[in-house]
Amino acid sequence: MISEVLSGIIPIIVLIVLGFVLHEKKFLSKGLDRNLTFLVMNVALPASVFLSVVNNLTVKTLEELAKPLVIGLIVFGANYILSYFIMRLSHVPRGRKGIFLNTVVNANTIFIGMPLNQALFGTEAISYFLVYYVLNTLSTWTVGAVFIARDGRTQGAGGGKVNLKQILSPPILGLLAALPVLLLGIHLPKPVTETLSYLGTLVTPLSLLYIGIVLSEAGLRSVRFDKDTVVALLGKFVLSPVLTATALYLAVRCGIALPAKLRDTMIVQSAVPALTVLPILAGDADGDVEYATNVVVTSTVLFVVVIPLVMTLLK
């Protein structure tokens, strides 16, 4: 099991280190991080989200998984509420609040969660994974993105009100564009899908290189276990999976039939590390990029220890 987790995490760490080294050696110029932010947020991510929905979901799948989707929606909502109160009690400062909530609630489902889930539970669990993926995608690019956008550190950076531009971010527009294609059964031409596929595959490597650049500019001392990081990690690895497991247990006790692999999948996914695009989102909203980088790096590294514990408890 450890080898399965490592096989998913080692490439992530290698790409972060590559970005760090290239920036330290001056092969990547200063200011490139802003260009990467624009490219990932406005081009690569919308393409990735669109293609993921079109390729991985069907109308029949959505109908069959309606009850788990509702249960998952309740779990995500409860997670946001509890995380918000913990954030207030911990006095998380402005610029970190949106990052904190996203760290606890949302997960890196596609690039760590999906390959891990397939390795642990097999291809037959892919439809169960998609339940969490849909919820996580909606949560990230609606509630999560708005929290970060409103939490800029400079005066007026995030704004005091939710506006349409914050909600209809490029990734969520990609999701909305995919829904009619999915519902109407439209078959896209191969050149279109391949182009979107090429663009979508840029998300993870560019995001990870960006993290390495930010680490280089901030210095390795920026990776630390301060109060805000420790509380966020406890929320990610303790609160989120415990809350998910409790909700699923109560659903079963109420007579709702849920396959064992569905329950295991949702619990494991709730403990998957923070989104690699968090620093990108933070940079775009003038949030605390160093803090976002810190929680991504620390949660990814600690996941090697956490996931065997989660699997042991499941058994």
Short mmCIF file of C-alpha atoms in Angstrom, two decimals:
data_model
loop_
_atom_site.label_atom_id
_atom_site.label_comp_id
_atom_site.label_asym_id
_atom_site.label_seq_id
_atom_site.Cartn_x
_atom_site.Cartn_y
_atom_site.Cartn_z
CA MET A 1 0.00 0.00 0.00
CA ILE A 2 2.85 2.38 0.83
CA SER A 3 4.33 1.80 -2.63
CA GLU A 4 0.99 2.67 -4.26
CA VAL A 5 0.81 5.94 -2.35
CA LEU A 6 4.45 6.77 -3.11
CA SER A 7 4.00 6.07 -6.82
CA GLY A 8 1.38 8.82 -6.92
CA ILE A 9 3.22 11.32 -4.74
CA ILE A 10 6.85 11.03 -5.91
CA PRO A 11 6.19 12.59 -9.38
CA ILE A 12 4.46 15.52 -7.66
CA ILE A 13 7.44 16.14 -5.40
CA VAL A 14 9.87 15.79 -8.33
CA LEU A 15 8.05 18.47 -10.35
CA ILE A 16 7.98 20.84 -7.37
CA VAL A 17 11.72 20.33 -6.90
CA LEU A 18 12.27 20.90 -10.63
CA GLY A 19 10.45 24.24 -10.50
CA PHE A 20 12.48 25.20 -7.43
CA VAL A 21 15.84 24.28 -9.01
CA LEU A 22 15.10 25.93 -12.36
CA HIS A 23 14.14 29.16 -10.62
CA GLU A 24 17.18 29.03 -8.32
CA LYS A 25 19.43 28.59 -11.36
CA LYS A 26 17.69 31.56 -13.08
CA PHE A 27 16.41 29.41 -15.97
CA LEU A 28 12.89 30.57 -15.10
CA SER A 29 12.65 34.34 -15.04
CA LYS A 30 11.02 36.41 -12.33
CA GLY A 31 7.40 37.14 -13.17
CA LEU A 32 6.83 33.77 -14.85
CA ASP A 33 4.62 32.78 -11.92
CA ARG A 34 2.03 35.38 -12.98
CA ASN A 35 2.07 34.01 -16.54
CA LEU A 36 1.57 30.47 -15.23
CA THR A 37 -1.34 31.68 -13.08
CA PHE A 38 -3.11 33.11 -16.12
CA LEU A 39 -2.42 30.08 -18.31
CA VAL A 40 -3.63 27.54 -15.73
CA MET A 41 -6.71 29.46 -14.57
CA ASN A 42 -7.98 30.67 -17.94
CA VAL A 43 -6.89 28.01 -20.42
CA ALA A 44 -5.74 24.67 -18.98
CA LEU A 45 -8.21 24.25 -16.10
CA PRO A 46 -11.40 24.96 -18.09
CA ALA A 47 -10.26 22.45 -20.72
CA SER A 48 -9.44 19.87 -18.04
CA VAL A 49 -12.76 20.24 -16.21
CA PHE A 50 -14.77 20.13 -19.47
CA LEU A 51 -13.09 16.98 -20.74
CA SER A 52 -13.21 15.23 -17.37
CA VAL A 53 -16.98 15.64 -17.14
CA VAL A 54 -17.60 14.62 -20.78
CA ASN A 55 -15.31 11.57 -20.61
CA ASN A 56 -16.07 10.28 -17.12
CA LEU A 57 -19.77 10.86 -16.59
CA THR A 58 -22.99 9.66 -18.22
CA VAL A 59 -26.64 10.52 -17.65
CA LYS A 60 -27.23 6.98 -16.37
CA THR A 61 -24.34 7.31 -13.91
CA LEU A 62 -25.81 10.53 -12.53
CA GLU A 63 -29.22 8.86 -12.06
CA GLU A 64 -27.78 5.80 -10.29
CA LEU A 65 -25.65 7.87 -7.96
CA ALA A 66 -28.32 10.42 -7.02
CA LYS A 67 -28.58 9.34 -3.35
CA PRO A 68 -24.79 9.25 -2.74
CA LEU A 69 -24.55 12.68 -4.41
CA VAL A 70 -27.13 14.09 -1.99
CA ILE A 71 -25.36 12.53 1.00
CA GLY A 72 -22.04 13.89 -0.25
CA LEU A 73 -23.56 17.33 -0.71
CA ILE A 74 -24.65 17.31 2.93
CA VAL A 75 -21.14 16.21 3.99
CA PHE A 76 -19.49 19.02 2.04
CA GLY A 77 -21.92 21.56 3.50
CA ALA A 78 -21.32 20.34 7.06
CA ASN A 79 -17.57 20.36 6.43
CA TYR A 80 -17.67 24.00 5.33
CA ILE A 81 -19.71 24.99 8.40
CA LEU A 82 -17.47 23.20 10.90
CA SER A 83 -14.30 24.37 9.16
CA TYR A 84 -15.56 27.94 9.22
CA PHE A 85 -16.12 27.82 13.00
CA ILE A 86 -12.68 26.24 13.54
CA MET A 87 -11.16 28.97 11.35
CA ARG A 88 -12.82 31.67 13.45
CA LEU A 89 -11.77 30.05 16.73
CA SER A 90 -8.19 29.73 15.44
CA HIS A 91 -8.11 33.41 14.38
CA VAL A 92 -6.82 32.63 10.89
CA PRO A 93 -5.78 36.01 9.39
CA ARG A 94 -7.07 37.61 6.19
CA GLY A 95 -5.40 36.22 3.10
CA ARG A 96 -5.39 32.72 4.59
CA LYS A 97 -9.06 32.13 5.37
CA GLY A 98 -10.15 30.97 1.93
CA ILE A 99 -7.03 28.81 1.60
CA PHE A 100 -7.72 27.27 5.02
CA LEU A 101 -11.31 26.32 4.12
CA ASN A 102 -10.27 24.87 0.76
CA THR A 103 -7.49 22.84 2.37
CA VAL A 104 -9.89 21.18 4.80
CA VAL A 105 -12.90 20.68 2.53
CA ASN A 106 -11.58 20.16 -1.03
CA ALA A 107 -9.12 17.58 -2.33
CA ASN A 108 -6.73 16.91 -5.20
CA THR A 109 -9.06 14.23 -6.56
CA ILE A 110 -7.89 13.96 -10.16
CA PHE A 111 -4.11 13.83 -9.82
CA ILE A 112 -3.78 11.98 -6.52
CA GLY A 113 -7.26 10.75 -5.63
CA MET A 114 -8.20 8.99 -8.87
CA PRO A 115 -5.02 6.92 -9.42
CA LEU A 116 -4.92 6.05 -5.73
CA ASN A 117 -8.58 5.00 -5.71
CA GLN A 118 -8.05 2.77 -8.73
CA ALA A 119 -5.01 1.19 -7.12
CA LEU A 120 -6.84 0.53 -3.85
CA PHE A 121 -10.33 -0.46 -5.01
CA GLY A 122 -10.01 -1.35 -8.71
CA THR A 123 -11.68 -0.02 -11.85
CA GLU A 124 -15.13 -1.11 -10.67
CA ALA A 125 -15.01 1.69 -8.10
CA ILE A 126 -14.56 4.44 -10.74
CA SER A 127 -18.27 5.35 -10.72
CA TYR A 128 -18.10 5.76 -6.92
CA PHE A 129 -15.04 7.96 -7.32
CA LEU A 130 -16.98 10.14 -9.76
CA VAL A 131 -19.52 10.93 -7.02
CA TYR A 132 -16.79 12.56 -4.98
CA TYR A 133 -15.18 14.08 -8.06
CA VAL A 134 -18.38 15.89 -9.11
CA LEU A 135 -18.98 17.21 -5.60
CA ASN A 136 -15.35 18.24 -5.19
CA THR A 137 -15.31 20.04 -8.56
CA LEU A 138 -18.51 21.96 -7.81
CA SER A 139 -17.32 22.79 -4.31
CA THR A 140 -13.91 24.00 -5.47
CA TRP A 141 -15.05 26.23 -8.31
CA THR A 142 -18.11 27.72 -6.63
CA VAL A 143 -17.88 28.04 -2.83
CA GLY A 144 -14.14 27.42 -2.52
CA ALA A 145 -13.08 29.79 -5.29
CA VAL A 146 -15.40 32.54 -4.03
CA PHE A 147 -13.98 32.28 -0.49
CA ILE A 148 -10.46 32.76 -1.84
CA ALA A 149 -11.49 35.56 -4.21
CA ARG A 150 -13.06 37.51 -1.34
CA ASP A 151 -10.07 37.04 0.93
CA GLY A 152 -7.40 39.19 -0.76
CA ARG A 153 -4.94 40.89 1.60
CA THR A 154 -4.93 44.30 -0.08
CA GLN A 155 -7.82 46.70 0.37
CA GLY A 156 -10.58 45.82 -2.08
CA ALA A 157 -8.66 42.90 -3.59
CA GLY A 158 -11.35 40.35 -2.90
CA GLY A 159 -14.28 42.68 -2.51
CA GLY A 160 -16.95 42.50 0.14
CA LYS A 161 -19.64 41.01 -2.07
CA VAL A 162 -19.93 37.90 -4.18
CA ASN A 163 -20.14 38.91 -7.82
CA LEU A 164 -21.00 36.93 -10.93
CA LYS A 165 -17.42 36.96 -12.18
CA GLN A 166 -16.22 35.19 -9.00
CA ILE A 167 -18.86 32.46 -9.32
CA LEU A 168 -18.56 32.03 -13.10
CA SER A 169 -14.81 31.49 -13.06
CA PRO A 170 -13.24 29.89 -16.17
CA PRO A 171 -13.16 26.38 -14.59
CA ILE A 172 -16.84 26.50 -13.63
CA LEU A 173 -17.66 27.79 -17.13
CA GLY A 174 -15.89 24.70 -18.43
CA LEU A 175 -18.13 22.58 -16.20
CA LEU A 176 -21.29 24.37 -17.36
CA ALA A 177 -20.28 23.99 -21.00
CA ALA A 178 -19.79 20.24 -20.50
CA LEU A 179 -23.27 19.60 -19.05
CA PRO A 180 -25.32 20.14 -22.25
CA VAL A 181 -22.79 18.07 -24.19
CA LEU A 182 -23.24 15.28 -21.64
CA LEU A 183 -27.04 15.53 -21.35
CA LEU A 184 -27.64 15.77 -25.11
CA GLY A 185 -25.21 12.97 -25.93
CA ILE A 186 -23.18 15.14 -28.30
CA HIS A 187 -20.08 13.42 -29.70
CA LEU A 188 -17.26 15.90 -30.11
CA PRO A 189 -14.88 15.64 -33.10
CA LYS A 190 -11.57 13.95 -32.31
CA PRO A 191 -9.48 17.10 -33.04
CA VAL A 192 -11.53 18.99 -30.43
CA THR A 193 -11.15 16.35 -27.71
CA GLU A 194 -7.44 15.90 -28.39
CA THR A 195 -6.83 19.65 -28.28
CA LEU A 196 -8.69 19.91 -24.95
CA SER A 197 -6.78 16.88 -23.69
CA TYR A 198 -3.42 18.49 -24.49
CA LEU A 199 -4.47 21.69 -22.74
CA GLY A 200 -5.92 19.84 -19.74
CA THR A 201 -2.74 17.88 -19.14
CA LEU A 202 -0.91 21.16 -18.55
CA VAL A 203 -2.73 21.78 -15.24
CA THR A 204 -0.75 19.56 -12.91
CA PRO A 205 2.81 20.10 -14.23
CA LEU A 206 2.37 23.89 -14.49
CA SER A 207 0.76 24.09 -11.03
CA LEU A 208 3.57 22.04 -9.51
CA LEU A 209 6.28 24.07 -11.26
CA TYR A 210 4.54 27.18 -9.93
CA ILE A 211 4.74 25.80 -6.38
CA GLY A 212 8.47 25.21 -6.86
CA ILE A 213 8.93 28.79 -8.10
CA VAL A 214 7.04 30.17 -5.09
CA LEU A 215 9.15 28.04 -2.74
CA SER A 216 12.31 29.38 -4.39
CA GLU A 217 11.20 33.00 -4.08
CA ALA A 218 10.06 32.59 -0.47
CA GLY A 219 12.94 30.34 0.60
CA LEU A 220 12.75 26.82 2.01
CA ARG A 221 12.16 28.27 5.46
CA SER A 222 8.65 29.09 4.21
CA VAL A 223 7.79 25.38 4.62
CA ARG A 224 6.87 25.20 8.28
CA PHE A 225 4.30 23.87 10.70
CA ASP A 226 2.87 27.08 12.12
CA LYS A 227 -0.47 27.22 13.91
CA ASP A 228 -2.59 27.89 10.82
CA THR A 229 -0.91 25.07 8.90
CA VAL A 230 -1.24 22.53 11.72
CA VAL A 231 -4.94 23.31 12.26
CA ALA A 232 -5.60 23.08 8.50
CA LEU A 233 -3.81 19.72 8.31
CA LEU A 234 -5.77 18.37 11.28
CA GLY A 235 -8.95 19.48 9.55
CA LYS A 236 -7.87 17.81 6.31
CA PHE A 237 -6.71 14.50 7.76
CA VAL A 238 -8.97 14.15 10.84
CA LEU A 239 -12.10 16.30 10.63
CA SER A 240 -12.91 15.67 6.96
CA PRO A 241 -12.65 11.84 6.93
CA VAL A 242 -14.33 11.48 10.34
CA LEU A 243 -17.22 13.70 9.26
CA THR A 244 -17.58 11.76 6.00
CA ALA A 245 -17.50 8.39 7.78
CA THR A 246 -20.07 9.56 10.34
CA ALA A 247 -22.48 10.80 7.65
CA LEU A 248 -22.21 7.53 5.70
CA TYR A 249 -22.74 5.49 8.89
CA LEU A 250 -25.88 7.46 9.75
CA ALA A 251 -27.18 7.04 6.20
CA VAL A 252 -26.80 3.25 6.43
CA ARG A 253 -28.47 3.26 9.87
CA CYS A 254 -31.40 5.12 8.29
CA GLY A 255 -31.84 2.30 5.78
CA ILE A 256 -30.05 3.82 2.76
CA ALA A 257 -28.18 1.06 0.94
CA LEU A 258 -24.63 2.12 0.15
CA PRO A 259 -22.05 -0.29 -1.31
CA ALA A 260 -18.98 -0.83 0.85
CA LYS A 261 -16.64 0.39 -1.90
CA LEU A 262 -18.64 3.60 -2.21
CA ARG A 263 -18.22 4.26 1.50
CA ASP A 264 -14.51 3.44 1.42
CA THR A 265 -13.98 5.58 -1.68
CA MET A 266 -15.61 8.67 -0.20
CA ILE A 267 -13.72 8.35 3.09
CA VAL A 268 -10.36 7.91 1.35
CA GLN A 269 -11.02 10.83 -1.03
CA SER A 270 -11.91 13.11 1.88
CA ALA A 271 -8.36 12.62 3.21
CA VAL A 272 -6.60 13.31 -0.13
CA PRO A 273 -4.12 16.27 0.02
CA ALA A 274 -4.91 19.88 -0.79
CA LEU A 275 -5.42 21.05 -4.38
CA THR A 276 -2.20 21.80 -6.24
CA VAL A 277 -3.88 24.88 -7.76
CA LEU A 278 -4.38 26.54 -4.35
CA PRO A 279 -1.28 28.74 -4.76
CA ILE A 280 -2.52 29.71 -8.23
CA LEU A 281 -5.91 30.73 -6.84
CA ALA A 282 -4.28 32.57 -3.94
CA GLY A 283 -1.95 34.46 -6.27
CA ASP A 284 -4.83 35.43 -8.54
CA ALA A 285 -6.75 36.88 -5.56
CA ASP A 286 -3.75 38.46 -3.79
CA GLY A 287 -3.97 35.93 -0.98
CA ASP A 288 -1.12 34.42 1.05
CA VAL A 289 0.62 32.39 -1.66
CA GLU A 290 3.35 31.18 0.72
CA TYR A 291 0.74 29.75 3.08
CA ALA A 292 -1.09 28.08 0.19
CA THR A 293 2.18 26.57 -1.00
CA ASN A 294 2.98 25.41 2.51
CA VAL A 295 -0.30 23.51 3.01
CA VAL A 296 -0.06 21.90 -0.43
CA VAL A 297 3.52 20.69 0.14
CA THR A 298 3.02 19.54 3.74
CA SER A 299 -0.31 17.79 3.08
CA THR A 300 1.14 15.98 0.06
CA VAL A 301 4.18 14.75 1.98
CA LEU A 302 2.20 13.74 5.10
CA PHE A 303 -0.32 11.85 2.95
CA VAL A 304 2.19 9.01 2.69
CA VAL A 305 1.70 8.44 6.43
CA VAL A 306 -2.00 9.28 6.60
CA ILE A 307 -3.47 7.02 3.92
CA PRO A 308 -2.19 3.71 5.38
CA LEU A 309 -3.74 4.76 8.70
CA VAL A 310 -7.06 5.53 7.00
CA MET A 311 -7.04 2.17 5.19
CA THR A 312 -6.23 0.36 8.43
CA LEU A 313 -9.17 2.02 10.19
CA LEU A 314 -11.48 1.13 7.28
CA LYS A 315 -10.55 -2.52 7.64
#
